[in-house]
Coordinates of C-alpha atoms in Angstrom, one line a residue:
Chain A
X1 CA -46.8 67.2 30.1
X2 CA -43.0 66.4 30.7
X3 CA -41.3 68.0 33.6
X4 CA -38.1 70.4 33.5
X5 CA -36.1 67.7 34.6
X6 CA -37.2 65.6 31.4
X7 CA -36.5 68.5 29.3
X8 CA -33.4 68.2 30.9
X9 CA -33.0 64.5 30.7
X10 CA -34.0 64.7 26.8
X11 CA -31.1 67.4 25.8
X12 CA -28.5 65.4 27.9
X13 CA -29.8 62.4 25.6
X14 CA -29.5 63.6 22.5
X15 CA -26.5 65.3 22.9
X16 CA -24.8 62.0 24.1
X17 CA -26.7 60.3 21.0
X18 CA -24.9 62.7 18.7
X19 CA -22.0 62.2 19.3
X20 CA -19.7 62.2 16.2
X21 CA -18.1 58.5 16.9
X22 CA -19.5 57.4 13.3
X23 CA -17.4 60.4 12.0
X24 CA -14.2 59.2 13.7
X25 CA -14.9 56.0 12.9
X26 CA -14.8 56.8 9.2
X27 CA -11.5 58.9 9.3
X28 CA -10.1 56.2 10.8
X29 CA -10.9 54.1 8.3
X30 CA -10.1 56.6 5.6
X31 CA -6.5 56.5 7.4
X32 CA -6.4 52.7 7.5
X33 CA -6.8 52.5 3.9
X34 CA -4.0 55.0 3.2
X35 CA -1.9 53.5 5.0
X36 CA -1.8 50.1 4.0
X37 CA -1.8 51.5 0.1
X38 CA 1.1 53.9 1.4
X39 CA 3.0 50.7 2.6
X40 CA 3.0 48.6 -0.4
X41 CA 3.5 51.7 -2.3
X42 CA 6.6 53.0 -0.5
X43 CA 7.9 49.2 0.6
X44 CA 11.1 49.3 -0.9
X45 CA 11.8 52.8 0.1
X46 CA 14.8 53.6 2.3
X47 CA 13.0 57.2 2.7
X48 CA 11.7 57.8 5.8
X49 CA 7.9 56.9 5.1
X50 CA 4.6 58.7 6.2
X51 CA 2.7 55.7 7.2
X52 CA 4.2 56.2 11.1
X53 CA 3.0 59.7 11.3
X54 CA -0.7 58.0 9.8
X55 CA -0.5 55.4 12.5
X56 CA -0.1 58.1 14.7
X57 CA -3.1 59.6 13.5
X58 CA -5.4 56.4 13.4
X59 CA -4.4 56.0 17.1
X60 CA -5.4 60.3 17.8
X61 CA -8.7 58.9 16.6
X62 CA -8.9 55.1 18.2
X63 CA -8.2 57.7 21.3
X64 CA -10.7 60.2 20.2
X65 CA -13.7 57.5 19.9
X66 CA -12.4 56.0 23.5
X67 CA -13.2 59.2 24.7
X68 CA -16.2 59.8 23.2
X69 CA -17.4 56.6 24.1
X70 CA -16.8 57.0 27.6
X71 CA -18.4 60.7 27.7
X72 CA -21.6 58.9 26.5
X73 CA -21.4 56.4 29.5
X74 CA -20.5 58.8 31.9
X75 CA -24.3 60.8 30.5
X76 CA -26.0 57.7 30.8
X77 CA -24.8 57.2 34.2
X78 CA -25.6 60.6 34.9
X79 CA -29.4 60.5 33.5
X80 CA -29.4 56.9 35.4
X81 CA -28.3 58.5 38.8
X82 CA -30.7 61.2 38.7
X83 CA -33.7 58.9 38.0
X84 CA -34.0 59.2 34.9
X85 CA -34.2 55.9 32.8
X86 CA -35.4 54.7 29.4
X87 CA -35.4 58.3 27.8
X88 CA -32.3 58.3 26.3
X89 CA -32.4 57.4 22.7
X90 CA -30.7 54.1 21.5
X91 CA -26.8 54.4 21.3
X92 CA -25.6 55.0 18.0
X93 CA -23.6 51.7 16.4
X94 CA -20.0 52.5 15.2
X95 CA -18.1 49.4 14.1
X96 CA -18.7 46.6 12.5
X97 CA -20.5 44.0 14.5
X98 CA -18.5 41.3 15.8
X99 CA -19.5 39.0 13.3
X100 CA -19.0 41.0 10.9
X101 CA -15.8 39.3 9.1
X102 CA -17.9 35.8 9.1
X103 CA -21.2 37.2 7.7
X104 CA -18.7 38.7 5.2
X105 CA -16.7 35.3 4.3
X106 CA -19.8 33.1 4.1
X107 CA -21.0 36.3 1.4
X108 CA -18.4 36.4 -0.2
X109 CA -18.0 32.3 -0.7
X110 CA -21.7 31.7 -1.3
X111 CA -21.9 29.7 2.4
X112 CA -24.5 32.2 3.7
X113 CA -26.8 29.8 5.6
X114 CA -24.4 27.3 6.3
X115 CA -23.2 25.8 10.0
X116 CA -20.1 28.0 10.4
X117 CA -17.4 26.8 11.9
X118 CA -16.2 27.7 15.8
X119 CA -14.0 30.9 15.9
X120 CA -10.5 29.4 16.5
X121 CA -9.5 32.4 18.8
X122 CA -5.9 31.1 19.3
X123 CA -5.0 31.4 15.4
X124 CA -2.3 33.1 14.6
X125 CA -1.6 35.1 11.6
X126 CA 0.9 32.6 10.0
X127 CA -1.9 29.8 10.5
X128 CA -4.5 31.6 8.6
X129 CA -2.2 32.5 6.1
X130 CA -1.1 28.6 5.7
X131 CA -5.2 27.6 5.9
X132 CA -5.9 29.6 3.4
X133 CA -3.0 29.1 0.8
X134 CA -3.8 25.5 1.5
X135 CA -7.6 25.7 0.5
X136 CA -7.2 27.6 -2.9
X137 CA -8.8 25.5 -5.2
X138 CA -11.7 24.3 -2.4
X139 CA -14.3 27.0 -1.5
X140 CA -15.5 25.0 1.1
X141 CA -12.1 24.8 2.8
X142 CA -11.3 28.4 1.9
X143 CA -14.7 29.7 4.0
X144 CA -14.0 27.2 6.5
X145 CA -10.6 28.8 7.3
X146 CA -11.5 32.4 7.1
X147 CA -14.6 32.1 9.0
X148 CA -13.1 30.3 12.3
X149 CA -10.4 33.5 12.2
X150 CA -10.8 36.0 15.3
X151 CA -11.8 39.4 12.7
X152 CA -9.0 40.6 14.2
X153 CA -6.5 38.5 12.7
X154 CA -8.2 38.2 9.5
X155 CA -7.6 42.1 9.9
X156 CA -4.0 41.7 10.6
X157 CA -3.0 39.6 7.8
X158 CA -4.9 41.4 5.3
X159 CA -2.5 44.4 6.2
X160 CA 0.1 42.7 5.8
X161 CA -1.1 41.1 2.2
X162 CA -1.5 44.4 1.0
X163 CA 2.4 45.0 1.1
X164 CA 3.3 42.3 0.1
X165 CA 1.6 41.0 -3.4
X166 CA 3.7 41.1 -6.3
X167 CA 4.3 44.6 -7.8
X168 CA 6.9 43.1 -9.9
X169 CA 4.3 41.4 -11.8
X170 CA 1.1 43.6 -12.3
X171 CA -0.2 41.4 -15.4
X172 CA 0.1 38.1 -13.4
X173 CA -2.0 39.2 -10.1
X174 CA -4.5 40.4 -12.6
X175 CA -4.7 37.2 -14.5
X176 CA -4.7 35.1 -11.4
X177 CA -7.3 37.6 -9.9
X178 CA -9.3 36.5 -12.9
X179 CA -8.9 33.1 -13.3
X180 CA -9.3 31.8 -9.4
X181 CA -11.5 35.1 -7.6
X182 CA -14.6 34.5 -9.9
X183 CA -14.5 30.6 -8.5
X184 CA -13.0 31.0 -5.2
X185 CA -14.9 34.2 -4.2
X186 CA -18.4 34.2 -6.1
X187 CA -19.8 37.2 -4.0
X188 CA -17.3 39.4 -4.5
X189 CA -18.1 42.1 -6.8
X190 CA -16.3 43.6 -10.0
X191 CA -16.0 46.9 -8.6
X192 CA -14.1 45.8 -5.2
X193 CA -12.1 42.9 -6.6
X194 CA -10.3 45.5 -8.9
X195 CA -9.7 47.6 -6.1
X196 CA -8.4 44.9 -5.0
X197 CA -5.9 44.2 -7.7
X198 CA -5.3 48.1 -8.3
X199 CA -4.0 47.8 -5.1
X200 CA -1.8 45.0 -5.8
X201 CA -0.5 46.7 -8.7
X202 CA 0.1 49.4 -7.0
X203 CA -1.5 52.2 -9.3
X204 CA -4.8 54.2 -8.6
X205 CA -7.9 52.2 -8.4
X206 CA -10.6 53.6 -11.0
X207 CA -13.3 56.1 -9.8
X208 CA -15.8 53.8 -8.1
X209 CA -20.0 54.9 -8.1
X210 CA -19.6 53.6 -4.5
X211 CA -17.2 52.6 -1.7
X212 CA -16.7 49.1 -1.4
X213 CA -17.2 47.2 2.0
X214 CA -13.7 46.9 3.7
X215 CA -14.0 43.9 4.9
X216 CA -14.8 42.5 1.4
X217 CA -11.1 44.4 -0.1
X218 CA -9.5 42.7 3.2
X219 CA -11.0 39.0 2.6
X220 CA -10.6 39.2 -1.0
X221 CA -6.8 40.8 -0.6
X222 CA -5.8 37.5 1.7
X223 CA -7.3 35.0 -0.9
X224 CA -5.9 36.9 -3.7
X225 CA -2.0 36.7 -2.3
X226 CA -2.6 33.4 -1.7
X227 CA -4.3 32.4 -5.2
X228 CA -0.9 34.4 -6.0
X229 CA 1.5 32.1 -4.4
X230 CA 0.1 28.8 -5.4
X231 CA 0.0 30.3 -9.8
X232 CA 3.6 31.8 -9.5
X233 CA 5.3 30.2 -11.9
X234 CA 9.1 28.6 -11.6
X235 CA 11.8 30.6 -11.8
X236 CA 15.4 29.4 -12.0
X237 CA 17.8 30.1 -8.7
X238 CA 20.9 32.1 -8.8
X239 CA 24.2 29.8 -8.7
X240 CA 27.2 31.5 -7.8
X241 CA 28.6 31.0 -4.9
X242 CA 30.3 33.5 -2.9
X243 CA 33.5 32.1 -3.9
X244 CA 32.5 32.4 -7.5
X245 CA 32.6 29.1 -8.5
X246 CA 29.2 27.7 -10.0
X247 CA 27.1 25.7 -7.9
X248 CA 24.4 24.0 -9.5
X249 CA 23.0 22.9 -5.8
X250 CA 19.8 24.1 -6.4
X251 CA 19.5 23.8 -10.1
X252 CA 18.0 20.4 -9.6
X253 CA 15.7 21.1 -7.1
X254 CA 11.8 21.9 -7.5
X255 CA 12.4 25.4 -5.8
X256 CA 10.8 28.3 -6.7
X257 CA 7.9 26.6 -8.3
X258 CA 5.6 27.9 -5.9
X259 CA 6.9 30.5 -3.3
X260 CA 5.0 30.9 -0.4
X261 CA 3.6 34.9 0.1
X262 CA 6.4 37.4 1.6
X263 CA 4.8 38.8 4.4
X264 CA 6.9 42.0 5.7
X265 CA 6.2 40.8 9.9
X266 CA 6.1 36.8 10.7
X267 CA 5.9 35.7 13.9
X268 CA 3.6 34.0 16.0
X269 CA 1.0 36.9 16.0
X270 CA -2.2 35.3 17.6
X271 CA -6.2 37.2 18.3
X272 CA -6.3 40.3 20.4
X273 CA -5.9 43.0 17.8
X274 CA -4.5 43.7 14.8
X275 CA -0.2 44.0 14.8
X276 CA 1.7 46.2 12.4
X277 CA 5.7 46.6 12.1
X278 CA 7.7 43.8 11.7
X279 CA 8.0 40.6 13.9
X280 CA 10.6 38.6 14.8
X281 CA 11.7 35.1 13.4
X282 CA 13.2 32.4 13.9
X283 CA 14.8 29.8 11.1
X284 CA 16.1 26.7 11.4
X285 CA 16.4 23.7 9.2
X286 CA 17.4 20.1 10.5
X287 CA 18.5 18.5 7.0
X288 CA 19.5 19.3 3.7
X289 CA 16.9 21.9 2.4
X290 CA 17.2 23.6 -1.4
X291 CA 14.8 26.8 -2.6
X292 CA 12.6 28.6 -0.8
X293 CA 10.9 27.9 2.2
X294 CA 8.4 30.0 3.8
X295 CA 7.0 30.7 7.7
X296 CA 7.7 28.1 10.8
X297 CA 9.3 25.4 8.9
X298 CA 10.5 22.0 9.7
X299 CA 11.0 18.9 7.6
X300 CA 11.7 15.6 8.3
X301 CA 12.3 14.4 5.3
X302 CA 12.1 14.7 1.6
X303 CA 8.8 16.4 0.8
X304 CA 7.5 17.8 -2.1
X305 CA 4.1 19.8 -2.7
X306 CA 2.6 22.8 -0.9
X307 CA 3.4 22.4 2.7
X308 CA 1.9 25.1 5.5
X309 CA 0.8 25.5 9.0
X310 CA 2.4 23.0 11.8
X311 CA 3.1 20.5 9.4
X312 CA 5.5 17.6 9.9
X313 CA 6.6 16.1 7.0
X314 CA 8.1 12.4 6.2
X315 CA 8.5 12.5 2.4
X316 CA 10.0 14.3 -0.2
X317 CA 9.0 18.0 -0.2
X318 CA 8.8 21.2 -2.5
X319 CA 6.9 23.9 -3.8
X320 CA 5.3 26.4 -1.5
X321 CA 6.1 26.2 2.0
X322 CA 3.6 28.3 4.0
X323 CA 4.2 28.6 7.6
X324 CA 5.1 26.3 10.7
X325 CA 6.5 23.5 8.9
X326 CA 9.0 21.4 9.8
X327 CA 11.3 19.7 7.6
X328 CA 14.3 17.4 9.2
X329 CA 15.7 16.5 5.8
X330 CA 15.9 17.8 2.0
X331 CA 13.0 20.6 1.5
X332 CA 12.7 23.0 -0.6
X333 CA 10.4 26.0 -1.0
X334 CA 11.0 29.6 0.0
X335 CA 11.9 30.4 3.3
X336 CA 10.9 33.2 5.4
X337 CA 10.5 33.2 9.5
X338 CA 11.2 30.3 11.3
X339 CA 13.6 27.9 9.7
X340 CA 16.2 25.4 11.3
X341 CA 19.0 23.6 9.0
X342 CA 20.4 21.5 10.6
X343 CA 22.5 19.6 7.6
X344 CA 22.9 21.5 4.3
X345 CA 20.9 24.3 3.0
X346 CA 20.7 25.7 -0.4
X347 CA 18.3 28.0 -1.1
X348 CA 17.5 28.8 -5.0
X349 CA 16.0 32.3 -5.5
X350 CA 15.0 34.7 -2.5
X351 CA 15.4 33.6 0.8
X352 CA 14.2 36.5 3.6
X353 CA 14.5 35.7 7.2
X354 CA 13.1 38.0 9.8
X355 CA 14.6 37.3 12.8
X356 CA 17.2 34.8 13.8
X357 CA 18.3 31.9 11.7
X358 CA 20.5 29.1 12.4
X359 CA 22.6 26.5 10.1
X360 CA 24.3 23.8 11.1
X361 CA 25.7 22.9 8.5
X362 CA 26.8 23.8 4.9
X363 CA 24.2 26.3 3.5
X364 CA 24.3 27.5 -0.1
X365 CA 22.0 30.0 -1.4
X366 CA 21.8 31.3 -4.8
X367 CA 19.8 34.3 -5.6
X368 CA 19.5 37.1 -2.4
X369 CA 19.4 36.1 0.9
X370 CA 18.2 38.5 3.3
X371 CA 18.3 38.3 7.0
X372 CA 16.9 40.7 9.4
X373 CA 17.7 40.1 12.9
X374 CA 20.5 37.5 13.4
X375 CA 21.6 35.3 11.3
X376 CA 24.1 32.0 12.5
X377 CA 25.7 29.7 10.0
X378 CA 27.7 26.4 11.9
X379 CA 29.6 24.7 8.9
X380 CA 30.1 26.2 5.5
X381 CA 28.5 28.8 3.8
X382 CA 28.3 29.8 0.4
X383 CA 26.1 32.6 -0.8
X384 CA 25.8 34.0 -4.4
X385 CA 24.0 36.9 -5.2
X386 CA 23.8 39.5 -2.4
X387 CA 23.4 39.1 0.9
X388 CA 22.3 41.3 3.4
X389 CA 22.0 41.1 7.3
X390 CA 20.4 43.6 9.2
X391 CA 21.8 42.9 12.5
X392 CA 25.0 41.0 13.3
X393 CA 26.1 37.3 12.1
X394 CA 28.2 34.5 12.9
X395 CA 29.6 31.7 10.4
X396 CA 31.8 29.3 11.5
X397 CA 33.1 26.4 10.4
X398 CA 35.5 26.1 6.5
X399 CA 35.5 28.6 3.7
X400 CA 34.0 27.9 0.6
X401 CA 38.2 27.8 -0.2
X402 CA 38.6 24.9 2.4
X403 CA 39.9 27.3 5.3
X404 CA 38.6 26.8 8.4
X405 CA 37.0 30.8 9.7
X406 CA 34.9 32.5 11.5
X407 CA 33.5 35.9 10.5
X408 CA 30.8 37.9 12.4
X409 CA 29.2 40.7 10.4
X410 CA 27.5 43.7 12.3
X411 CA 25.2 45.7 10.2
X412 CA 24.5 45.0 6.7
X413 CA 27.3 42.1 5.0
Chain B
X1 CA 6.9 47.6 -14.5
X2 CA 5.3 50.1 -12.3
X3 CA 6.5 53.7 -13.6
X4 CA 6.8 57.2 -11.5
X5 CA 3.6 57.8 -12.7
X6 CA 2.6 55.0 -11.3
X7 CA 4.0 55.4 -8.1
X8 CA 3.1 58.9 -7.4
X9 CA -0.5 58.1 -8.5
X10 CA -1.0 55.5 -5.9
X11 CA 0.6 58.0 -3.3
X12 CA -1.7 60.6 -4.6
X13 CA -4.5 57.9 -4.1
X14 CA -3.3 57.7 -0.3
X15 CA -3.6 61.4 0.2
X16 CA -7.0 61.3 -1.0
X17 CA -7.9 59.3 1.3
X18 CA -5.8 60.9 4.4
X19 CA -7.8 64.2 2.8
X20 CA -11.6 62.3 3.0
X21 CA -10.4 61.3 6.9
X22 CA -9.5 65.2 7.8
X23 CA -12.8 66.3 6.1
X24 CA -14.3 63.5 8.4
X25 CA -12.3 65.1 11.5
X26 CA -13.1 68.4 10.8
X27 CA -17.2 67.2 11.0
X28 CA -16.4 65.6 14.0
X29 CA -15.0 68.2 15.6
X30 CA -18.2 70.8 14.7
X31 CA -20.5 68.2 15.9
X32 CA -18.0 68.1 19.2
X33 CA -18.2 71.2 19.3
X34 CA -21.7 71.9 19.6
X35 CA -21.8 68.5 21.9
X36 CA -19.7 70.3 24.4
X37 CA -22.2 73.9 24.0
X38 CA -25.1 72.2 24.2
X39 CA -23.7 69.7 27.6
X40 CA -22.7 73.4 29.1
X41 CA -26.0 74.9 28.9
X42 CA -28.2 71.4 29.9
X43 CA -26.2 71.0 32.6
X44 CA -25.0 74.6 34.0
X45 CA -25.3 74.1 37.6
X46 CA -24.6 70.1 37.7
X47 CA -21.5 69.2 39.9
X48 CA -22.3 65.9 39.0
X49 CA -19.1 63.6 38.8
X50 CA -20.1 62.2 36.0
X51 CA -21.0 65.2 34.4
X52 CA -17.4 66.1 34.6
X53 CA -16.0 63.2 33.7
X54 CA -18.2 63.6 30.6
X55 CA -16.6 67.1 30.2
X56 CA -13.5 66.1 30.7
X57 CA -13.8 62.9 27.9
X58 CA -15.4 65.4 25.5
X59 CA -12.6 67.9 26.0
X60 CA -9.6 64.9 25.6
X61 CA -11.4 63.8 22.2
X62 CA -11.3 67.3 21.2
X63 CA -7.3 67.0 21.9
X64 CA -7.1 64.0 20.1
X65 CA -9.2 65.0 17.1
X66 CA -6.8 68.0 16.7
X67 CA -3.7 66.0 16.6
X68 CA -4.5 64.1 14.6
X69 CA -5.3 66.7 11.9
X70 CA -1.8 68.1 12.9
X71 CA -0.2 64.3 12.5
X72 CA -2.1 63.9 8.9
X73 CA -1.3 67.5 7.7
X74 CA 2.3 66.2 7.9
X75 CA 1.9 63.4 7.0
X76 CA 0.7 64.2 3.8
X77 CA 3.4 67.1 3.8
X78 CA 6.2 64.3 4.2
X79 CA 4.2 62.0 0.9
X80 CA 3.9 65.1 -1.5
X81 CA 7.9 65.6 -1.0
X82 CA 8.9 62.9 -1.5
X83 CA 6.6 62.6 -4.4
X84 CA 7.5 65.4 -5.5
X85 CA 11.2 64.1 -5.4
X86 CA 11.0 60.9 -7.8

């Protein structure tokens, strides 16, 4: 026979039991994925976007479940306090489990089984990137980098993939999602992996019988941009300079062969949680340095071939630059984050740089050069195409007519 | 080339998705709802702190659950104009 006070105990139980945290859970996902497709839909908009106002809302409901989450402790407590212990049902999971994103990766790569490398809980966001663009082509190496990546970053740059795949070129994610996902991702099913490339493309993905898992779309969205990178095909740079006078500085080069992903935020973005908005960069390039280079990069000589993560280089470089690489003579590669130039620069195609970026010395770049954040050129600079600065910067040093100037630009130039 | 079409059906695919997480809300606030009733009536009597703190959390995720269905109504106000517009 069970006492009033177990009657008691019981209602207090279940009611802290059914709480709706695996409702808010899903509407918070449900928010999440609307976002991120808003954000690569709406990237190039100057409009003022919805995705803050559904950040908003994903953070009402990260607040929501906080609260629900501590109402049930604070019943526990109270059915603990009043002697009452062991009747309260088991809590409800919400969330993935915190090996979740691992379980998924060796799934997804065929490792299930397999010793799985330590989680490298100090990775950054540009590091996986680099590890990964850097294992396309080696399953192995691929599951090795995504598995040691804190969920949270593997998280993070998924988000940021999503924006930033090539909607200019629908046809060409598709093939590539064909020709490398099959063999890089053998787990991954039909049904998510065009998801996944609807995505990319930009358009509505087709009615699906059932929800893919999300952590699937978000492994298979990193591996995709970076199967991406290493196919895109060679495109000539611009060659005007700004003074109008043709420059084939960069025609030689090997730039643009193999431009590393465009990631709207860079930075040194490392576990704890997932980061949204853009970061902050910081460019710099020590020697002579011609198409695009991508991330933390730094040369030190000529170097061709895919270059990522903290890589020093001693030979002759080019082709897709991925993060933290440093190059102290000619490189080239896109460029996007932290570059220094240090002798001259000419950049073939698109050059982004969010953040700061420094030249010291001439620096030439055909095509569009876009700088967000400050931008500071020491010698002689010659840009053809557009250029735009979001921020304020410096040149100094001759004209491209010979004249010695200095201009500072505030705002877009 | 992505077309119009193209454009606004993705943003219509966003706003299904915004619509699936206020449907999702609005469950979660019945079910917090009768939470709440049924916490009132177990515990009528209780000045247990940690009965009121758990009155208190429930009430705040109440709060939050209803902005945020304020937040996504305009959200998805703000993406219709604007599809609407191109």
């Amino acid at each position: 026979m069970t006492s009033l006070l177990h009657g008691v105990a019981a209602r207090v139980a279940t009611i802290g039991a059914d709480l709706p945290l695996a409702e808010v859970g899903a509407a918070a996902e449900r928010i999440r994925d609307a976002t991120a497709l808003l954000a690569a839909t709406l990237e190039a908009s100057t409009a003022p976007p919805p995705t803050p106002l559904l950040v908003a809302a994903t953070d009402h409901l990260d607040a929501a479940a906080g609260a629900l989450a501590r109402a049930r402790e604070e019943l526990d407590r109270y059915l603990a306090q009043v002697g009452i212990t062991g009747s309260s049902p088991a809590p409800v999971s919400s969330g993935p489990s915190p090996t979740a994103w691992a379980d998924r990766v060796d799934a997804l790569t065929d490792h299930v089984g397999r010793p799985r490398p330590p989680v490298h809980s100090g990775l950054s966001i540009d590091e996986l990137l680099t590890s990964v663009v850097r294992a396309v082509g080696d399953r192995t190496a691929l599951r090795r980098a995504l598995a040691a990546a804190p969920p949270a970053v593997g998280w993070a740059l998924s988000a940021r993939c999503a924006g930033s795949l090539a909607p200019e070129d629908p046809a060409r994610v598709r093939r590539c999602a064909t020709s490398r996902l099959p063999a890089l991702l053998p787990g991954l099913d039909a049904a998510t992996a065009e998801q996944v490339v609807s995505a990319a493309s930009r358009v509505a993905p087709p009615p699906a019988g059932s929800r893919p898992d999300p952590t699937d779309v978000a492994i298979a969205t990193i591996v995709l941009l970076a199967a991406s990178t290493v196919d895109r095909p060679a495109s000539p740079p611009a060659t005007t300079r700004l003074d109008g006078s043709p420059d084939n500085a960069g025609a030689g080069s090997e730039s643009g062969n193999h431009s590393p992903p465009s990631i709207p935020a860079s930075g040194h973005t490392r576990a704890g949680g997932p980061t949204s908005g853009p970061a902050s960069g910081h460019t710099r390039t020590s020697s002579p340095a011609s198409g695009p280079a991508g991330g933390h990069t730094r040369t030190s000589s000529p170097a061709s071939g895919p270059a990522g993560g903290h890589t020093r280089t001693s030979s002759p470089a080019s082709g897709p630059a991925g993060s933290h690489t440093r190059t102290s003579s000619p490189a080239s590669g896109p460029a996007g984050g932290h570059a220094r130039t240090g002798g001259p620069a000419a950049t073939g195609g698109r050059a982004g740089s969010h953040g700061s970026g420094r030249t010291h010395s001439p620096a030439e770049v055909g095509g569009r050069a876009a700088a967000h954040g400050s931008a500071r050129i020491h010698g002689r600079a010659g840009v053809g195409g557009r250029a735009e600065v979001r921020g304020s910067a410096w040149v100094s040093g001759p004209a491209p007519d010979g004249g010695g100037f200095t201009a500072s630009v505030g705002g877009w130039g | 080339m992505a077309s119009v079409a193209e454009v606004k059906a993705a943003i219509d695919a966003a706003m299904a998705h915004v619509a699936e997480s206020q449907e999702a809300v609005r469950a979660a606030n019945d079910k917090l709802g009768e939470a709440q009733a049924g916490l009132a009536a177990a515990v009528d009597g209780s000045a247990h702190e940690s009965v009121a703190a758990a009155r208190s959390a429930l009430a705040q995720a109440t709060t939050e659950l209803e902005e945020c269905l304020t937040v996504t109504a305009g959200a998805m106000e703000q993406a219709q104009t604007y599809a609407a517009a191109l």
